[in-house]
Amino acid sequence: MSLNIQDIRASFPILHQEVNGKPLVYLDNAATTQKPLSVIEALDYYYKTDNSNIHRGAHTLADRATRKYENTRELIQKFIGAKEVEEVIFTKGTTESINLVASSFGRKFVKKGDEVIISTLEHHSNIVPWQLLCEEVGAILKVIPINDKGEIIFEEFEKLLTSKTKLVSIVHVSNALGTINPVEEIIAKAHAVGAKVMLDGAQSSSHLTIDVQKLDCDFFAFSAHKIYGPTGLGVLYGKREVLESMPPYQGGGEMIKEVSFEKTTFNEIPFKFEAGTPNIGDVIAFEKALEFVNTVGKKQIVDHENELLAYATEKLSSIKGFIPYGTADNKVSVLSFLIQGMHPFDVGMMLDAGGIAVRTGHHCTQPLMNRFRIEGTVRASFSVYNTLEEVDRLYESVSKIAKLKNK
Ligand code: PMP
């Protein structure tokens, strides 16, 4: 069954506007996706009807808010295939989820001389927390190299693994190139030397079906805003036994069992890692984003995005001066490119003048850009509500822009 994209588009109010006198073509979905009306209305409804603080309240509103908040947690459990609902922790986003693991797991289990492995494809948020940790404890950060197509070199990864490897933290899908990493193989190899594995699922959560039990990853992080949900909200999944072995990340309300000036005991997971009043309204609204994905169907979404990506790649490749970055065999949603002789920022500005929103720059992956000896790229990233006609508009505009320098 093919998707009715016009019906889907009708539920995204933001798409129906003109930008610079042209109908908006939103192709910056890897940065953040747009929100369906159901999410926007759920947020509105929460603040008009249920707003109250959760878990401790002895009144009806608090009870309603708590139930809805915990309901989203259950939906996420199913969405990522976690064994238990307590393994789902709410955070501010992927960035905070990774920092939580670096700070809590890292400080406890990574010692002087130990090793942490990441890859050249990482977003800064999966580089800097590990650098900070390694500097603090005297551990060594190792980086898996990539080939010219933007794929990790698996044999090199195997060579980096040693008995000192405590953690491998790797991006599931690259935000800059779209490469899908062979994470199942990575996880199996890492586990064989006794290392834990963290997956940065910021991009994969919206494009791939996630089953953390099948993957057997120890941690999985993602952000609600990249999967049709609100900003400022994310998830950290962790295996129960690993989470229980870790100290709290932040101290405060909610994460304690009992507090005295002499000693504090901590709450059970997930609350041990959720200090303070959480982002209640956004958690509740996120349920609607997940419902949207479940209703449309992950496979249908991915098939549609793959069709758009294949069409865009084929069309834009015919443009004189078009240079693609990230040509992995296994990739999703992202078309990163440069136009010969032009700065990516200028290309982005000209596209914006025609109502087309793309991202330009290093995409928070400076070491990856350095690997290709470039400052940045132009990145078009596709989502379920994009159409082939929008790809045609991208193609026509890029063609015109490229002709300015490539006669
Ligand atoms: N990792 C990847 C691969 C990403 O694409 C992003 C967002 N661009 C992040 C991590 C960070 O996500 P957030 O800013 O939502 O914390």
PDB file of N, CA and C and ligand atoms in Angstrom, residues 30-32 92-98 121-126 171-176 200-204 222-226 232-234 363-365 379, ligand 1:
ATOM      1  N   ALA A  30      16.966  16.322   9.044  1.00  0.00           N
ATOM      2  CA  ALA A  30      17.971  15.712   9.919  1.00  0.00           C
ATOM      3  C   ALA A  30      18.272  16.638  11.093  1.00  0.00           C
ATOM      4  N   ALA A  31      18.017  17.948  10.905  1.00  0.00           N
ATOM      5  CA  ALA A  31      18.222  18.893  12.016  1.00  0.00           C
ATOM      6  C   ALA A  31      17.050  18.800  12.984  1.00  0.00           C
ATOM      7  N   THR A  32      15.855  18.880  12.449  1.00  0.00           N
ATOM      8  CA  THR A  32      14.657  18.623  13.248  1.00  0.00           C
ATOM      9  C   THR A  32      13.486  18.394  12.301  1.00  0.00           C
ATOM     10  N   LYS A  92      16.987  15.454  28.276  1.00  0.00           N
ATOM     11  CA  LYS A  92      16.715  16.636  27.447  1.00  0.00           C
ATOM     12  C   LYS A  92      16.878  16.339  25.962  1.00  0.00           C
ATOM     13  N   GLY A  93      17.618  15.267  25.650  1.00  0.00           N
ATOM     14  CA  GLY A  93      17.876  14.946  24.249  1.00  0.00           C
ATOM     15  C   GLY A  93      19.035  13.974  24.147  1.00  0.00           C
ATOM     16  N   THR A  94      19.402  13.649  22.923  1.00  0.00           N
ATOM     17  CA  THR A  94      20.524  12.725  22.698  1.00  0.00           C
ATOM     18  C   THR A  94      21.774  13.223  23.411  1.00  0.00           C
ATOM     19  N   THR A  95      22.020  14.515  23.309  1.00  0.00           N
ATOM     20  CA  THR A  95      23.221  15.092  23.922  1.00  0.00           C
ATOM     21  C   THR A  95      23.257  14.796  25.413  1.00  0.00           C
ATOM     22  N   GLU A  96      22.148  15.028  26.094  1.00  0.00           N
ATOM     23  CA  GLU A  96      22.155  14.773  27.538  1.00  0.00           C
ATOM     24  C   GLU A  96      22.252  13.270  27.829  1.00  0.00           C
ATOM     25  N   SER A  97      21.619  12.455  26.986  1.00  0.00           N
ATOM     26  CA  SER A  97      21.689  11.000  27.205  1.00  0.00           C
ATOM     27  C   SER A  97      23.144  10.519  27.144  1.00  0.00           C
ATOM     28  N   ILE A  98      23.891  11.032  26.182  1.00  0.00           N
ATOM     29  CA  ILE A  98      25.298  10.614  26.053  1.00  0.00           C
ATOM     30  C   ILE A  98      26.113  11.156  27.230  1.00  0.00           C
ATOM     31  N   LEU A 121      32.660   9.263  12.051  1.00  0.00           N
ATOM     32  CA  LEU A 121      31.351   9.778  11.629  1.00  0.00           C
ATOM     33  C   LEU A 121      30.610  10.538  12.726  1.00  0.00           C
ATOM     34  N   GLU A 122      31.184  10.594  13.928  1.00  0.00           N
ATOM     35  CA  GLU A 122      30.372  11.083  15.064  1.00  0.00           C
ATOM     36  C   GLU A 122      29.994  12.560  14.997  1.00  0.00           C
ATOM     37  N   HIS A 123      28.812  12.826  15.526  1.00  0.00           N
ATOM     38  CA  HIS A 123      28.339  14.180  15.850  1.00  0.00           C
ATOM     39  C   HIS A 123      29.160  14.658  17.060  1.00  0.00           C
ATOM     40  N   HIS A 124      29.365  15.958  17.180  1.00  0.00           N
ATOM     41  CA  HIS A 124      30.165  16.464  18.307  1.00  0.00           C
ATOM     42  C   HIS A 124      29.655  15.963  19.660  1.00  0.00           C
ATOM     43  N   SER A 125      28.349  15.718  19.743  1.00  0.00           N
ATOM     44  CA  SER A 125      27.810  15.291  21.040  1.00  0.00           C
ATOM     45  C   SER A 125      28.198  13.850  21.372  1.00  0.00           C
ATOM     46  N   ASN A 126      28.748  13.122  20.404  1.00  0.00           N
ATOM     47  CA  ASN A 126      29.283  11.790  20.721  1.00  0.00           C
ATOM     48  C   ASN A 126      30.810  11.784  20.617  1.00  0.00           C
ATOM     49  N   VAL A 171      27.648   6.171  16.279  1.00  0.00           N
ATOM     50  CA  VAL A 171      26.414   6.671  15.683  1.00  0.00           C
ATOM     51  C   VAL A 171      25.778   5.545  14.851  1.00  0.00           C
ATOM     52  N   HIS A 172      24.468   5.395  14.967  1.00  0.00           N
ATOM     53  CA  HIS A 172      23.759   4.341  14.239  1.00  0.00           C
ATOM     54  C   HIS A 172      23.597   4.762  12.772  1.00  0.00           C
ATOM     55  N   VAL A 173      23.130   6.014  12.587  1.00  0.00           N
ATOM     56  CA  VAL A 173      23.011   6.601  11.237  1.00  0.00           C
ATOM     57  C   VAL A 173      23.655   7.987  11.283  1.00  0.00           C
ATOM     58  N   SER A 174      24.564   8.241  10.342  1.00  0.00           N
ATOM     59  CA  SER A 174      25.268   9.528  10.327  1.00  0.00           C
ATOM     60  C   SER A 174      24.339  10.667   9.916  1.00  0.00           C
ATOM     61  N   ASN A 175      24.348  11.750  10.715  1.00  0.00           N
ATOM     62  CA  ASN A 175      23.507  12.904  10.382  1.00  0.00           C
ATOM     63  C   ASN A 175      24.068  13.687   9.201  1.00  0.00           C
ATOM     64  N   ALA A 176      25.383  13.592   8.979  1.00  0.00           N
ATOM     65  CA  ALA A 176      26.000  14.400   7.922  1.00  0.00           C
ATOM     66  C   ALA A 176      25.968  13.698   6.570  1.00  0.00           C
ATOM     67  N   ASP A 200      24.271   6.031  19.302  1.00  0.00           N
ATOM     68  CA  ASP A 200      23.663   7.341  19.117  1.00  0.00           C
ATOM     69  C   ASP A 200      22.585   7.160  18.051  1.00  0.00           C
ATOM     70  N   GLY A 201      21.337   7.107  18.523  1.00  0.00           N
ATOM     71  CA  GLY A 201      20.222   6.840  17.618  1.00  0.00           C
ATOM     72  C   GLY A 201      19.464   8.096  17.215  1.00  0.00           C
ATOM     73  N   ALA A 202      20.116   9.264  17.313  1.00  0.00           N
ATOM     74  CA  ALA A 202      19.421  10.529  17.009  1.00  0.00           C
ATOM     75  C   ALA A 202      18.794  10.487  15.613  1.00  0.00           C
ATOM     76  N   GLN A 203      19.513   9.894  14.663  1.00  0.00           N
ATOM     77  CA  GLN A 203      18.982   9.837  13.300  1.00  0.00           C
ATOM     78  C   GLN A 203      18.272   8.510  13.014  1.00  0.00           C
ATOM     79  N   SER A 204      18.772   7.428  13.589  1.00  0.00           N
ATOM     80  CA  SER A 204      18.206   6.129  13.223  1.00  0.00           C
ATOM     81  C   SER A 204      16.790   5.942  13.749  1.00  0.00           C
ATOM     82  N   PHE A 222      18.219   8.800  21.887  1.00  0.00           N
ATOM     83  CA  PHE A 222      17.605   9.554  20.784  1.00  0.00           C
ATOM     84  C   PHE A 222      16.849  10.776  21.288  1.00  0.00           C
ATOM     85  N   SER A 223      16.472  11.642  20.323  1.00  0.00           N
ATOM     86  CA  SER A 223      15.805  12.915  20.633  1.00  0.00           C
ATOM     87  C   SER A 223      14.395  12.911  20.056  1.00  0.00           C
ATOM     88  N   ALA A 224      13.439  13.392  20.837  1.00  0.00           N
ATOM     89  CA  ALA A 224      12.045  13.422  20.363  1.00  0.00           C
ATOM     90  C   ALA A 224      11.864  14.334  19.147  1.00  0.00           C
ATOM     91  N   HIS A 225      12.635  15.435  19.110  1.00  0.00           N
ATOM     92  CA  HIS A 225      12.374  16.434  18.057  1.00  0.00           C
ATOM     93  C   HIS A 225      12.765  15.961  16.663  1.00  0.00           C
ATOM     94  N   LYS A 226      13.545  14.873  16.586  1.00  0.00           N
ATOM     95  CA  LYS A 226      13.929  14.371  15.258  1.00  0.00           C
ATOM     96  C   LYS A 226      12.952  13.315  14.770  1.00  0.00           C
ATOM     97  N   GLY A 232      13.763  19.595  23.200  1.00  0.00           N
ATOM     98  CA  GLY A 232      14.110  19.600  24.629  1.00  0.00           C
ATOM     99  C   GLY A 232      13.739  18.315  25.341  1.00  0.00           C
ATOM    100  N   LEU A 233      13.558  17.247  24.597  1.00  0.00           N
ATOM    101  CA  LEU A 233      13.172  15.963  25.193  1.00  0.00           C
ATOM    102  C   LEU A 233      13.906  14.836  24.479  1.00  0.00           C
ATOM    103  N   GLY A 234      14.450  13.939  25.266  1.00  0.00           N
ATOM    104  CA  GLY A 234      15.131  12.785  24.675  1.00  0.00           C
ATOM    105  C   GLY A 234      14.978  11.569  25.549  1.00  0.00           C
ATOM    106  N   HIS A 363      27.631  20.518  10.095  1.00  0.00           N
ATOM    107  CA  HIS A 363      26.619  19.624  10.679  1.00  0.00           C
ATOM    108  C   HIS A 363      27.068  19.040  12.025  1.00  0.00           C
ATOM    109  N   CYS A 364      27.838  19.827  12.784  1.00  0.00           N
ATOM    110  CA  CYS A 364      28.364  19.356  14.082  1.00  0.00           C
ATOM    111  C   CYS A 364      29.206  18.093  13.922  1.00  0.00           C
ATOM    112  N   THR A 365      29.870  17.980  12.764  1.00  0.00           N
ATOM    113  CA  THR A 365      30.771  16.835  12.543  1.00  0.00           C
ATOM    114  C   THR A 365      32.076  17.367  11.943  1.00  0.00           C
ATOM    115  N   ARG A 379      23.287  20.056   2.817  1.00  0.00           N
ATOM    116  CA  ARG A 379      22.622  18.790   3.158  1.00  0.00           C
ATOM    117  C   ARG A 379      21.112  18.898   2.981  1.00  0.00           C
TER     118      ARG A 379
HETATM  119  N1  PMP B   1      23.790  12.781  17.262  1.00  0.00           N
HETATM  120  C1  PMP B   1      23.361  12.932  16.004  1.00  0.00           C
HETATM  121  C2  PMP B   1      23.725  11.901  14.977  1.00  0.00           C
HETATM  122  C3  PMP B   1      22.551  14.019  15.673  1.00  0.00           C
HETATM  123  O1  PMP B   1      22.118  14.162  14.429  1.00  0.00           O
HETATM  124  C4  PMP B   1      22.222  14.961  16.673  1.00  0.00           C
HETATM  125  C5  PMP B   1      21.389  16.178  16.341  1.00  0.00           C
HETATM  126  N2  PMP B   1      21.811  16.859  15.196  1.00  0.00           N
HETATM  127  C6  PMP B   1      22.691  14.753  17.965  1.00  0.00           C
HETATM  128  C7  PMP B   1      23.451  13.646  18.219  1.00  0.00           C
HETATM  129  C8  PMP B   1      22.339  15.681  19.085  1.00  0.00           C
HETATM  130  O2  PMP B   1      20.970  15.695  19.297  1.00  0.00           O
HETATM  131  P1  PMP B   1      20.290  16.802  20.244  1.00  0.00           P
HETATM  132  O3  PMP B   1      20.827  18.118  19.764  1.00  0.00           O
HETATM  133  O4  PMP B   1      18.837  16.643  20.004  1.00  0.00           O
HETATM  134  O5  PMP B   1      20.713  16.510  21.635  1.00  0.00           O
END
